[in-house]
Amino acid sequence: MKTETRKEEIIRVAAKLFKQKGYSAVTMRDIAKAMGIKAASLYNHINSKQDILNEIIISLAEAFTQEMKQIQSSGVNSIDKLKKIIELHVNISSQNIYGMASLNNDWMHLKDKLQYYLKLRNTYEDDFKTILIDGITKNEIINIKPEVMMFSILTTLRSLYIWIPKKEQLNLEALTDDLINVLINGIAKE
Amino acid sequence: MKTETRKEEIIRVAAKLFKQKGYSAVTMRDIAKAMGIKAASLYNHINSKQDILNEIIISLAEAFTQEMKQIQSSGVNSIDKLKKIIELHVNISSQNIYGMASLNNDWMHLKDKLQYYLKLRNTYEDDFKTILIDGITKNEIINIKPEVMMFSILTTLRSLYIWIPKKEQLNLEALTDDLINVLINGIAKE
DNA sequence: TTATAAAACTAACAAGTGTTAGTTTTTTTT
DNA sequence: AAAAAAAACTAACACTTGTTAGTTTTATAA
């Protein structure tokens, strides 16, 4: 376990504050105070406030994209691919609760990286939809508009960062199992 | 259809901007410019930027609370209550897309009204959970942790404001039906 | 038409913003 | 112990923020 650099520490502390109040409402002085230093000192480690946001969001977006490509080429059936996607979101979200908040709420404050982020997101959603359409074709998934299914599942998964901290004793495996049940099998007794 | 007051117009325009950039990133000068007046002129109609946010969020939160009480006392079974909740969210969200964005993303910037808002939200979630527990008891709903079920359904419903605008031809009834299917019956073919 | 109310305006404020320059302190390397 | 590098500091900048005071214009009522 390699030790955290000062820059990584700044990004981690900033992400925590961004989750609480959003990127725009957090000042460089807030971040500095949370680290016990003065705002100007931050600039020995980072280039700008904007760069902090870039690093938080882009690294996460790239992680999702990369894993989706793995799932895509895994060769399992569509339901199992969806299960892998659920696991992916639980894993990343539980490891980076604060970053996920920025990814969800502050992506629109990206500037240089905005187009790149949108490209990654669109690719991810297209891949997701392709899995659903494939499942419908192969009769593994009910024939409902794939957009609505994707919206429902993806929205739930993207909001995990809100709910995971609330679960006192965080059993990730149990959470994953429950989510698979709820999202794929529904909640009604047949 | 009674005509909109200037104050209502400010709140409507502000909500639209809040959806795009978040409360903190929108300035009074932004709002004024979108209305074709100067920032100082806004204060002939509203007391503060804070008050704009208060009105947007609290009116929506109260609408949800009120309707939930209706559903609670409607006497139908738990699955039908869930269907009514889905309809409720589709209706309010489609009628106030911009306000729903503030409700979801900017509630933490409430000040005086923050405690009141949290009380309304907690009550709503408690009522929701009670319906689920009741459904489990009566064997209408599968026996999974009600928190996970509520999280999944409620998160999807709360995010409708993101997706509704994307649906080119907005058939609300069809959307409601699809959501009922996906959220209650799941997506897998049995 | 004249008086009244409503709604816009200009100008400015005090406080807060991200960031830079230059300097001092602390830590690491030789 | 001396030199070099890293990381903190103070002070300030140019700009933006929400808001107020006072005034002028526009619309309504008498």
Coordinates of C-alpha atoms (C1' of nucleotides) in Angstrom, one line a residue:
Chain A
M1 CA 0.0 0.0 0.0
K2 CA 1.9 3.0 -1.3
T3 CA 1.5 6.2 0.7
E4 CA -0.7 9.0 -0.5
T5 CA 1.0 12.0 -2.1
R6 CA 0.0 15.5 -1.0
K7 CA -1.7 16.0 -4.3
E8 CA -3.8 12.9 -3.8
E9 CA -4.6 14.0 -0.3
I10 CA -5.9 17.4 -1.7
I11 CA -8.0 15.6 -4.2
R12 CA -9.4 13.3 -1.6
V13 CA -10.2 16.1 0.8
A14 CA -11.7 18.2 -2.0
A15 CA -13.9 15.4 -3.2
K16 CA -15.3 15.0 0.3
L17 CA -16.2 18.7 0.5
F18 CA -17.6 18.6 -3.1
K19 CA -19.9 15.9 -2.0
Q20 CA -21.2 18.0 0.9
K21 CA -21.8 21.3 -0.9
G22 CA -21.0 20.8 -4.6
Y23 CA -18.0 22.0 -6.5
S24 CA -19.2 25.6 -6.9
A25 CA -19.9 26.2 -3.2
V26 CA -16.5 24.9 -2.1
T27 CA -13.7 27.5 -2.0
M28 CA -10.0 26.9 -2.2
R29 CA -9.9 28.3 1.4
D30 CA -12.4 25.6 2.5
I31 CA -10.1 22.9 1.0
A32 CA -7.0 24.5 2.6
K33 CA -8.7 24.8 6.0
A34 CA -9.7 21.1 5.9
M35 CA -6.0 20.3 5.4
G36 CA -4.7 22.7 8.0
I37 CA -2.8 24.9 5.5
K38 CA -3.4 28.2 3.7
A39 CA -5.1 28.4 0.3
A40 CA -2.0 29.6 -1.5
S41 CA -0.1 26.5 -0.4
L42 CA -2.4 24.3 -2.3
Y43 CA -0.9 25.6 -5.5
N44 CA 2.4 23.9 -4.7
H45 CA 0.7 20.7 -5.6
I46 CA -2.2 21.4 -8.0
N47 CA -2.6 23.8 -10.9
S48 CA -6.1 25.0 -10.3
K49 CA -9.4 24.3 -8.7
Q50 CA -10.6 23.1 -12.1
D51 CA -7.8 20.6 -12.3
I52 CA -9.0 19.0 -9.0
L53 CA -12.4 18.4 -10.5
N54 CA -11.0 17.1 -13.7
E55 CA -8.9 14.5 -11.9
I56 CA -11.7 13.3 -9.7
I57 CA -14.2 12.9 -12.5
I58 CA -12.1 11.7 -15.4
S59 CA -10.3 9.0 -13.5
L60 CA -13.7 7.6 -12.5
A61 CA -15.2 7.9 -15.9
E62 CA -12.2 6.1 -17.4
A63 CA -12.4 3.3 -14.9
F64 CA -16.1 2.7 -15.8
T65 CA -15.4 2.7 -19.5
Q66 CA -12.5 0.3 -19.2
E67 CA -14.5 -2.2 -17.1
M68 CA -17.4 -2.0 -19.4
K69 CA -15.2 -3.0 -22.3
Q70 CA -14.1 -6.1 -20.2
I71 CA -17.7 -7.0 -19.5
Q72 CA -18.7 -6.5 -23.2
S73 CA -16.1 -9.0 -24.3
S74 CA -16.7 -11.5 -21.5
G75 CA -18.8 -13.8 -23.5
V76 CA -21.5 -14.5 -20.9
N77 CA -25.2 -14.0 -21.5
S78 CA -27.0 -10.7 -21.1
I79 CA -28.3 -11.2 -17.6
D80 CA -24.9 -12.1 -16.4
K81 CA -23.4 -9.1 -18.0
L82 CA -25.9 -7.0 -16.1
K83 CA -24.9 -8.7 -12.9
K84 CA -21.3 -7.8 -13.6
I85 CA -22.3 -4.2 -14.2
I86 CA -24.1 -4.1 -10.9
E87 CA -20.9 -5.5 -9.2
L88 CA -18.8 -2.9 -11.0
H89 CA -20.9 0.0 -9.7
V90 CA -21.0 -1.4 -6.1
N91 CA -17.2 -1.8 -6.2
I92 CA -16.3 1.6 -7.5
S93 CA -18.9 3.4 -5.6
S94 CA -17.9 1.9 -2.3
Q95 CA -14.3 2.6 -2.9
N96 CA -14.8 6.2 -3.9
I97 CA -18.0 7.5 -2.4
Y98 CA -16.9 11.2 -2.6
G99 CA -15.7 11.0 -6.1
M100 CA -19.0 9.5 -7.3
A101 CA -20.8 12.5 -5.9
S102 CA -18.8 14.8 -8.1
L103 CA -19.2 12.5 -11.1
N104 CA -22.9 12.7 -10.7
N105 CA -23.5 16.3 -9.7
D106 CA -20.6 18.4 -10.9
W107 CA -19.7 17.0 -14.4
M108 CA -21.2 20.1 -16.0
H109 CA -18.5 22.2 -14.4
L110 CA -15.8 20.5 -16.4
K111 CA -14.5 22.8 -19.1
D112 CA -11.6 21.5 -21.3
K113 CA -12.5 17.9 -20.3
L114 CA -16.3 18.2 -20.7
Q115 CA -16.5 16.9 -24.3
Y116 CA -14.2 14.0 -23.4
Y117 CA -16.3 13.2 -20.4
L118 CA -19.5 13.3 -22.5
K119 CA -17.9 11.0 -25.0
L120 CA -17.1 8.5 -22.3
R121 CA -20.5 8.6 -20.8
N122 CA -22.3 8.2 -24.1
T123 CA -20.1 5.3 -25.0
Y124 CA -20.9 3.7 -21.7
E125 CA -24.6 4.1 -22.1
D126 CA -24.5 2.8 -25.7
D127 CA -22.7 -0.3 -24.5
F128 CA -25.2 -0.7 -21.8
K129 CA -28.1 -0.4 -24.1
T130 CA -26.5 -2.9 -26.6
I131 CA -26.4 -5.5 -23.8
L132 CA -30.1 -4.9 -23.1
I133 CA -31.1 -5.1 -26.8
D134 CA -29.1 -8.2 -27.2
G135 CA -30.9 -9.7 -24.2
I136 CA -34.3 -8.8 -25.7
T137 CA -33.4 -10.4 -29.0
K138 CA -32.2 -13.6 -27.3
N139 CA -35.4 -13.7 -25.2
E140 CA -33.5 -13.3 -21.9
I141 CA -35.0 -9.9 -21.1
I142 CA -38.6 -8.6 -21.3
N143 CA -39.5 -6.6 -24.4
I144 CA -39.8 -3.1 -23.0
K145 CA -38.1 0.0 -24.3
P146 CA -34.4 -0.5 -23.5
E147 CA -34.1 3.2 -22.7
V148 CA -36.5 2.9 -19.8
M149 CA -34.8 -0.2 -18.4
M150 CA -31.4 1.4 -18.7
F151 CA -32.6 4.6 -17.1
S152 CA -34.0 2.7 -14.2
I153 CA -31.0 0.4 -13.5
L154 CA -28.3 3.0 -14.3
T155 CA -29.9 5.7 -12.2
T156 CA -30.1 3.4 -9.2
L157 CA -26.5 2.3 -9.7
R158 CA -25.3 5.9 -10.1
S159 CA -26.9 6.9 -6.8
L160 CA -25.3 4.2 -4.8
Y161 CA -22.9 6.8 -3.3
I162 CA -25.8 8.4 -1.5
W163 CA -27.0 5.2 0.1
I164 CA -23.9 3.1 0.8
P165 CA -22.8 5.4 3.6
K166 CA -26.1 5.0 5.4
K167 CA -25.8 1.2 5.7
E168 CA -24.3 0.9 9.1
Q169 CA -22.7 -2.5 8.7
L170 CA -21.6 -2.4 5.1
N171 CA -21.8 -5.9 3.6
L172 CA -21.0 -5.3 0.0
E173 CA -21.8 -8.8 -1.1
A174 CA -25.2 -8.8 0.4
L175 CA -25.9 -5.4 -1.1
T176 CA -24.9 -6.7 -4.5
D177 CA -27.1 -9.7 -4.2
D178 CA -30.1 -7.7 -3.1
L179 CA -29.6 -5.2 -5.9
I180 CA -29.4 -8.0 -8.5
N181 CA -32.6 -9.4 -7.1
V182 CA -34.4 -6.1 -7.1
L183 CA -33.2 -4.7 -10.4
I184 CA -33.3 -7.9 -12.4
N185 CA -36.1 -9.9 -10.9
G186 CA -38.3 -7.1 -9.7
I187 CA -40.0 -6.9 -6.3
A188 CA -43.4 -8.5 -6.9
K189 CA -44.1 -12.1 -6.0
E190 CA -45.1 -13.9 -9.1
Chain B
M1 CA -55.3 29.5 -16.5
K2 CA -54.3 32.5 -14.4
T3 CA -51.4 34.5 -15.6
E4 CA -48.0 34.2 -14.1
T5 CA -46.9 36.9 -11.7
R6 CA -43.4 38.4 -12.1
K7 CA -42.3 36.7 -8.9
E8 CA -43.4 33.3 -10.3
E9 CA -41.6 34.1 -13.5
I10 CA -38.4 34.8 -11.6
I11 CA -38.7 31.5 -9.8
R12 CA -39.4 29.6 -13.0
V13 CA -36.4 31.2 -14.8
A14 CA -34.1 30.6 -11.8
A15 CA -35.1 27.0 -11.5
K16 CA -34.2 26.5 -15.1
L17 CA -30.7 28.0 -14.6
F18 CA -30.3 26.0 -11.3
K19 CA -30.9 22.8 -13.2
Q20 CA -28.1 23.7 -15.7
K21 CA -25.4 24.8 -13.3
G22 CA -26.7 24.3 -9.7
Y23 CA -27.8 26.9 -7.2
S24 CA -24.3 28.0 -6.2
A25 CA -23.0 28.6 -9.7
V26 CA -26.0 30.7 -10.8
T27 CA -25.7 34.4 -9.9
M28 CA -28.4 37.0 -9.5
R29 CA -27.0 38.7 -12.5
D30 CA -27.5 35.4 -14.5
I31 CA -31.1 35.3 -13.5
A32 CA -31.6 39.0 -14.3
K33 CA -30.0 38.6 -17.7
A34 CA -32.3 35.7 -18.5
M35 CA -35.2 37.9 -17.8
G36 CA -33.9 40.9 -19.6
I37 CA -33.6 43.1 -16.6
K38 CA -30.9 44.2 -14.1
A39 CA -30.1 42.2 -11.0
A40 CA -31.2 44.9 -8.6
S41 CA -34.6 44.9 -10.2
L42 CA -35.2 41.3 -9.0
Y43 CA -35.4 42.6 -5.5
N44 CA -38.7 44.4 -6.2
H45 CA -40.2 40.9 -6.3
I46 CA -38.2 38.6 -4.2
N47 CA -36.3 39.0 -0.9
S48 CA -33.2 37.1 -1.6
K49 CA -31.5 34.4 -3.7
Q50 CA -32.1 32.1 -0.8
D51 CA -35.8 32.7 -0.9
I52 CA -36.0 31.6 -4.5
L53 CA -34.5 28.3 -3.6
N54 CA -36.8 27.9 -0.6
E55 CA -39.9 28.4 -2.7
I56 CA -38.8 26.0 -5.4
I57 CA -37.9 23.2 -3.0
I58 CA -40.4 23.5 -0.2
S59 CA -43.5 23.7 -2.5
L60 CA -42.4 20.5 -4.2
A61 CA -41.6 18.7 -1.0
E62 CA -45.0 19.6 0.4
A63 CA -46.7 18.4 -2.7
F64 CA -45.1 15.0 -2.4
T65 CA -45.9 14.8 1.3
Q66 CA -49.5 15.7 0.8
E67 CA -50.0 13.1 -2.0
M68 CA -48.3 10.4 -0.1
K69 CA -50.8 10.9 2.7
Q70 CA -53.6 10.4 0.2
I71 CA -52.0 7.2 -1.1
Q72 CA -51.4 6.0 2.4
S73 CA -55.1 6.2 3.2
S74 CA -56.4 4.9 -0.1
G75 CA -57.1 1.4 1.1
V76 CA -55.6 -0.4 -1.9
N77 CA -53.0 -3.2 -1.6
S78 CA -49.3 -2.5 -1.4
I79 CA -48.5 -3.1 -5.1
D80 CA -51.3 -0.7 -6.1
K81 CA -49.9 1.9 -3.7
L82 CA -46.5 1.6 -5.3
K83 CA -48.1 2.1 -8.7
K84 CA -49.8 5.3 -7.4
I85 CA -46.4 6.5 -6.1
I86 CA -44.9 5.9 -9.6
E87 CA -47.7 7.9 -11.1
L88 CA -47.2 10.7 -8.6
H89 CA -43.5 11.1 -9.5
V90 CA -44.1 11.0 -13.2
N91 CA -46.8 13.7 -12.8
I92 CA -44.9 16.1 -10.6
S93 CA -41.6 15.6 -12.4
S94 CA -43.1 16.2 -15.9
Q95 CA -44.8 19.3 -14.7
N96 CA -41.8 20.7 -13.0
I97 CA -38.6 19.4 -14.5
Y98 CA -36.5 22.3 -13.4
G99 CA -37.7 22.4 -9.8
M100 CA -37.1 18.7 -9.4
A101 CA -33.4 19.3 -10.3
S102 CA -33.1 21.7 -7.4
L103 CA -35.0 19.4 -5.1
N104 CA -32.5 16.7 -5.8
N105 CA -29.3 18.6 -6.0
D106 CA -29.6 21.8 -4.1
W107 CA -31.5 20.9 -1.0
M108 CA -28.3 21.2 1.1
H109 CA -28.2 24.9 0.4
L110 CA -31.4 25.5 2.2
K111 CA -30.8 27.3 5.5
D112 CA -33.8 28.2 7.6
K113 CA -35.9 25.7 5.8
L114 CA -33.3 22.8 5.9
Q115 CA -34.7 21.1 9.0
Y116 CA -38.2 21.4 7.7
Y117 CA -37.3 19.9 4.4
L118 CA -35.4 17.0 6.0
K119 CA -38.5 16.4 8.2
L120 CA -40.7 16.2 5.1
R121 CA -38.2 13.9 3.3
N122 CA -37.9 11.5 6.2
T123 CA -41.6 11.3 6.7
Y124 CA -42.0 10.5 3.0
E125 CA -39.4 7.8 3.1
D126 CA -40.8 6.3 6.3
D127 CA -44.3 6.2 4.7
F128 CA -42.7 4.5 1.6
K129 CA -41.0 1.9 3.7
T130 CA -44.1 1.2 5.6
I131 CA -45.9 0.4 2.4
L132 CA -43.1 -2.1 1.5
I133 CA -43.0 -3.7 4.9
D134 CA -46.8 -4.1 4.8
G135 CA -46.5 -5.7 1.3
I136 CA -43.9 -8.1 2.6
T137 CA -46.0 -9.1 5.5
K138 CA -49.1 -9.7 3.3
N139 CA -46.9 -11.7 0.9
E140 CA -47.4 -9.3 -2.0
I141 CA -43.8 -8.3 -2.2
I142 CA -40.6 -10.4 -2.0
N143 CA -38.8 -10.6 1.3
I144 CA -35.7 -8.4 0.6
K145 CA -34.5 -5.6 2.8
P146 CA -37.1 -2.8 2.3
E147 CA -34.3 -0.2 2.4
V148 CA -32.7 -1.6 -0.8
M149 CA -36.1 -1.8 -2.6
M150 CA -37.0 1.7 -1.6
F151 CA -33.6 3.0 -2.5
S152 CA -33.8 1.4 -6.0
I153 CA -37.3 2.6 -6.7
L154 CA -37.1 6.0 -5.2
T155 CA -33.8 6.8 -6.8
T156 CA -35.2 6.0 -10.2
L157 CA -38.3 8.1 -9.6
R158 CA -36.3 11.0 -8.2
S159 CA -34.2 11.1 -11.3
L160 CA -37.0 11.2 -13.8
Y161 CA -36.3 14.9 -14.3
I162 CA -33.1 13.9 -16.0
W163 CA -34.6 11.5 -18.5
I164 CA -38.1 12.9 -19.3
P165 CA -36.7 15.8 -21.4
K166 CA -34.8 13.3 -23.5
K167 CA -37.9 11.4 -24.6
E168 CA -38.7 13.2 -27.9
Q169 CA -42.3 12.3 -28.0
L170 CA -43.3 12.4 -24.4
N171 CA -46.0 9.8 -23.8
L172 CA -46.5 10.0 -20.0
E173 CA -48.9 7.1 -19.8
A174 CA -46.6 4.8 -21.7
L175 CA -43.7 5.9 -19.6
T176 CA -45.7 5.2 -16.4
D177 CA -46.6 1.8 -17.6
D178 CA -43.1 0.9 -18.6
L179 CA -41.8 2.1 -15.2
I180 CA -44.4 0.0 -13.3
N181 CA -43.3 -3.0 -15.3
V182 CA -39.6 -2.5 -14.8
L183 CA -39.7 -1.4 -11.2
I184 CA -42.3 -3.9 -9.9
N185 CA -42.0 -6.9 -12.2
G186 CA -38.3 -6.7 -13.0
I187 CA -36.7 -7.1 -16.4
A188 CA -35.9 -10.8 -16.5
K189 CA -38.1 -13.3 -18.3
E190 CA -39.3 -15.8 -15.8
Chain C
dT1 C1' -55.3 64.3 -16.0
dT2 C1' -53.4 63.6 -11.9
dA3 C1' -52.1 60.9 -8.2
dT4 C1' -50.4 56.3 -6.8
dA5 C1' -48.3 52.1 -7.1
dA6 C1' -45.3 48.9 -9.5
dA7 C1' -41.2 47.9 -11.6
dA8 C1' -37.4 49.2 -13.7
dC9 C1' -32.9 51.8 -13.4
dT10 C1' -27.7 53.5 -11.8
dA11 C1' -24.3 53.3 -8.6
dA12 C1' -22.1 51.5 -5.1
dC13 C1' -21.0 48.6 -0.8
dA14 C1' -18.6 45.0 1.8
dA15 C1' -17.3 40.5 1.6
dG16 C1' -15.5 36.7 -0.8
dT17 C1' -13.4 34.5 -5.1
dG18 C1' -9.3 32.0 -7.5
dT19 C1' -4.8 32.8 -8.1
dT20 C1' 0.1 34.9 -8.2
dA21 C1' 4.6 36.7 -6.5
dG22 C1' 7.9 36.6 -3.4
dT23 C1' 9.7 34.8 1.0
dT24 C1' 10.5 31.7 4.9
dT25 C1' 10.4 27.3 6.9
dT26 C1' 10.8 22.4 6.8
dT27 C1' 12.3 18.2 4.9
dT28 C1' 15.4 15.4 2.1
dT29 C1' 19.7 14.5 -0.1
dT30 C1' 24.6 14.7 -0.5
Chain D
dA1 C1' 26.8 20.1 8.1
dA2 C1' 25.8 22.1 3.8
dA3 C1' 23.1 22.3 -0.3
dA4 C1' 18.9 21.4 -2.7
dA5 C1' 14.2 20.6 -3.0
dA6 C1' 9.6 20.6 -1.2
dA7 C1' 6.1 22.8 1.1
dA8 C1' 4.5 26.1 3.8
dC9 C1' 3.8 31.2 4.6
dT10 C1' 2.2 36.6 4.0
dA11 C1' 0.3 39.9 1.1
dA12 C1' -2.0 41.2 -2.4
dC13 C1' -4.3 41.4 -7.1
dA14 C1' -8.3 41.8 -10.1
dC15 C1' -12.8 40.2 -10.3
dT16 C1' -17.3 38.6 -8.8
dT17 C1' -20.8 38.0 -5.3
dG18 C1' -25.5 39.2 -3.1
dT19 C1' -27.6 43.1 -1.7
dT20 C1' -29.0 48.2 -0.6
dA21 C1' -30.1 53.1 -1.4
dG22 C1' -32.0 56.3 -4.0
dT23 C1' -34.0 57.6 -8.4
dT24 C1' -36.5 57.4 -12.7
dT25 C1' -39.7 55.3 -15.7
dT26 C1' -43.9 52.8 -16.7
dA27 C1' -48.5 51.2 -15.7
dT28 C1' -52.8 51.5 -13.0
dA29 C1' -56.6 54.0 -10.5
dA30 C1' -59.0 58.1 -9.3

